[in-house]
Amino acid sequence: LFKNCISAKSLKKMLKKGLSTNDADNLPELKLNMTRESENEKNGLHLNVNAEQAFTEPWCELKVRDKFIDKRSCHAACVYNDKLYVYGGSDLNQGIFHDFNYIEINEEFTLSHWKPVKTKTKANPGPRSRSATILVGDNWYLYGGCINATENSSDIWCFNFSRMEWT
């Protein structure tokens, strides 16, 4: 099922040690055009990936065992320490969600099951869909979004993964 996938962790390790053109040729999953910019030597090796040819198999379905979360769209998601975190989102029939779940991802692309995130406090952004998010270090910032069918929000929340709490 995953013969044409490369894990982000494996690619990250290869990038840290430095890739040569030969390494890129040995990765059938990736077609990388690697160049060294002579005018900017301090930045070293740059990877230019053609979006149309980046992967021979661009998507891999990850099969989840047992427990699922409700189907949704417009949710916030990030990956932190090999876990995919999902907050909120919406469904046309069920409305806007405020649940916070994660699933562990490993190098072999095998998954466990969804689990609720256990936070230290009850504070959270509440029902939220269509938020903008960014992960900076241990902090996942969530800005705005829809809080119900007719109202948007402009507040900013931060989830700290070290403390496992929203502020």
JSON list of N, CA and C in Angstrom, two decimals, residues 19-21 33-48:
[
{"chain": "A", "resi": 19, "resn": "LEU", "atom": "N", "xyz": [21.88, 15.91, 1.29]},
{"chain": "A", "resi": 19, "resn": "LEU", "atom": "CA", "xyz": [21.63, 15.08, 0.11]},
{"chain": "A", "resi": 19, "resn": "LEU", "atom": "C", "xyz": [22.54, 15.50, -1.03]},
{"chain": "A", "resi": 20, "resn": "SER", "atom": "N", "xyz": [23.01, 14.52, -1.76]},
{"chain": "A", "resi": 20, "resn": "SER", "atom": "CA", "xyz": [23.73, 14.81, -2.98]},
{"chain": "A", "resi": 20, "resn": "SER", "atom": "C", "xyz": [22.78, 14.51, -4.15]},
{"chain": "A", "resi": 21, "resn": "THR", "atom": "N", "xyz": [23.19, 14.87, -5.35]},
{"chain": "A", "resi": 21, "resn": "THR", "atom": "CA", "xyz": [22.37, 14.56, -6.52]},
{"chain": "A", "resi": 21, "resn": "THR", "atom": "C", "xyz": [22.17, 13.06, -6.65]},
{"chain": "A", "resi": 33, "resn": "ASN", "atom": "N", "xyz": [15.20, 18.63, -7.91]},
{"chain": "A", "resi": 33, "resn": "ASN", "atom": "CA", "xyz": [16.18, 19.39, -8.66]},
{"chain": "A", "resi": 33, "resn": "ASN", "atom": "C", "xyz": [16.97, 20.18, -7.65]},
{"chain": "A", "resi": 34, "resn": "MET", "atom": "N", "xyz": [18.19, 19.73, -7.36]},
{"chain": "A", "resi": 34, "resn": "MET", "atom": "CA", "xyz": [18.99, 20.35, -6.33]},
{"chain": "A", "resi": 34, "resn": "MET", "atom": "C", "xyz": [20.08, 21.20, -6.95]},
{"chain": "A", "resi": 35, "resn": "THR", "atom": "N", "xyz": [20.18, 22.42, -6.49]},
{"chain": "A", "resi": 35, "resn": "THR", "atom": "CA", "xyz": [21.18, 23.34, -7.03]},
{"chain": "A", "resi": 35, "resn": "THR", "atom": "C", "xyz": [21.87, 24.06, -5.87]},
{"chain": "A", "resi": 36, "resn": "ARG", "atom": "N", "xyz": [23.09, 24.46, -6.12]},
{"chain": "A", "resi": 36, "resn": "ARG", "atom": "CA", "xyz": [23.81, 25.27, -5.15]},
{"chain": "A", "resi": 36, "resn": "ARG", "atom": "C", "xyz": [23.89, 26.68, -5.72]},
{"chain": "A", "resi": 37, "resn": "GLU", "atom": "N", "xyz": [23.37, 27.64, -4.98]},
{"chain": "A", "resi": 37, "resn": "GLU", "atom": "CA", "xyz": [23.39, 29.02, -5.44]},
{"chain": "A", "resi": 37, "resn": "GLU", "atom": "C", "xyz": [24.74, 29.63, -5.09]},
{"chain": "A", "resi": 38, "resn": "SER", "atom": "N", "xyz": [25.54, 29.93, -6.09]},
{"chain": "A", "resi": 38, "resn": "SER", "atom": "CA", "xyz": [26.89, 30.44, -5.85]},
{"chain": "A", "resi": 38, "resn": "SER", "atom": "C", "xyz": [26.87, 31.80, -5.16]},
{"chain": "A", "resi": 39, "resn": "GLU", "atom": "N", "xyz": [25.86, 32.62, -5.45]},
{"chain": "A", "resi": 39, "resn": "GLU", "atom": "CA", "xyz": [25.84, 33.95, -4.82]},
{"chain": "A", "resi": 39, "resn": "GLU", "atom": "C", "xyz": [25.40, 33.89, -3.35]},
{"chain": "A", "resi": 40, "resn": "ASN", "atom": "N", "xyz": [24.93, 32.73, -2.89]},
{"chain": "A", "resi": 40, "resn": "ASN", "atom": "CA", "xyz": [24.48, 32.63, -1.52]},
{"chain": "A", "resi": 40, "resn": "ASN", "atom": "C", "xyz": [24.99, 31.32, -0.90]},
{"chain": "A", "resi": 41, "resn": "GLU", "atom": "N", "xyz": [26.30, 31.13, -0.91]},
{"chain": "A", "resi": 41, "resn": "GLU", "atom": "CA", "xyz": [26.93, 29.89, -0.45]},
{"chain": "A", "resi": 41, "resn": "GLU", "atom": "C", "xyz": [26.59, 29.55, 1.00]},
{"chain": "A", "resi": 42, "resn": "LYS", "atom": "N", "xyz": [26.39, 30.57, 1.85]},
{"chain": "A", "resi": 42, "resn": "LYS", "atom": "CA", "xyz": [26.15, 30.29, 3.26]},
{"chain": "A", "resi": 42, "resn": "LYS", "atom": "C", "xyz": [24.87, 29.50, 3.48]},
{"chain": "A", "resi": 43, "resn": "ASN", "atom": "N", "xyz": [23.89, 29.61, 2.57]},
{"chain": "A", "resi": 43, "resn": "ASN", "atom": "CA", "xyz": [22.66, 28.84, 2.71]},
{"chain": "A", "resi": 43, "resn": "ASN", "atom": "C", "xyz": [22.82, 27.43, 2.17]},
{"chain": "A", "resi": 44, "resn": "GLY", "atom": "N", "xyz": [23.91, 27.16, 1.49]},
{"chain": "A", "resi": 44, "resn": "GLY", "atom": "CA", "xyz": [24.22, 25.81, 1.04]},
{"chain": "A", "resi": 44, "resn": "GLY", "atom": "C", "xyz": [23.27, 25.26, 0.00]},
{"chain": "A", "resi": 45, "resn": "LEU", "atom": "N", "xyz": [22.90, 24.01, 0.16]},
{"chain": "A", "resi": 45, "resn": "LEU", "atom": "CA", "xyz": [22.12, 23.28, -0.82]},
{"chain": "A", "resi": 45, "resn": "LEU", "atom": "C", "xyz": [20.66, 23.68, -0.77]},
{"chain": "A", "resi": 46, "resn": "HIS", "atom": "N", "xyz": [20.08, 23.94, -1.91]},
{"chain": "A", "resi": 46, "resn": "HIS", "atom": "CA", "xyz": [18.67, 24.30, -2.01]},
{"chain": "A", "resi": 46, "resn": "HIS", "atom": "C", "xyz": [17.94, 23.24, -2.80]},
{"chain": "A", "resi": 47, "resn": "LEU", "atom": "N", "xyz": [16.74, 22.91, -2.36]},
{"chain": "A", "resi": 47, "resn": "LEU", "atom": "CA", "xyz": [15.92, 21.94, -3.08]},
{"chain": "A", "resi": 47, "resn": "LEU", "atom": "C", "xyz": [14.82, 22.69, -3.81]},
{"chain": "A", "resi": 48, "resn": "ASN", "atom": "N", "xyz": [14.79, 22.55, -5.11]},
{"chain": "A", "resi": 48, "resn": "ASN", "atom": "CA", "xyz": [13.72, 23.14, -5.90]},
{"chain": "A", "resi": 48, "resn": "ASN", "atom": "C", "xyz": [12.83, 22.00, -6.37]}
]
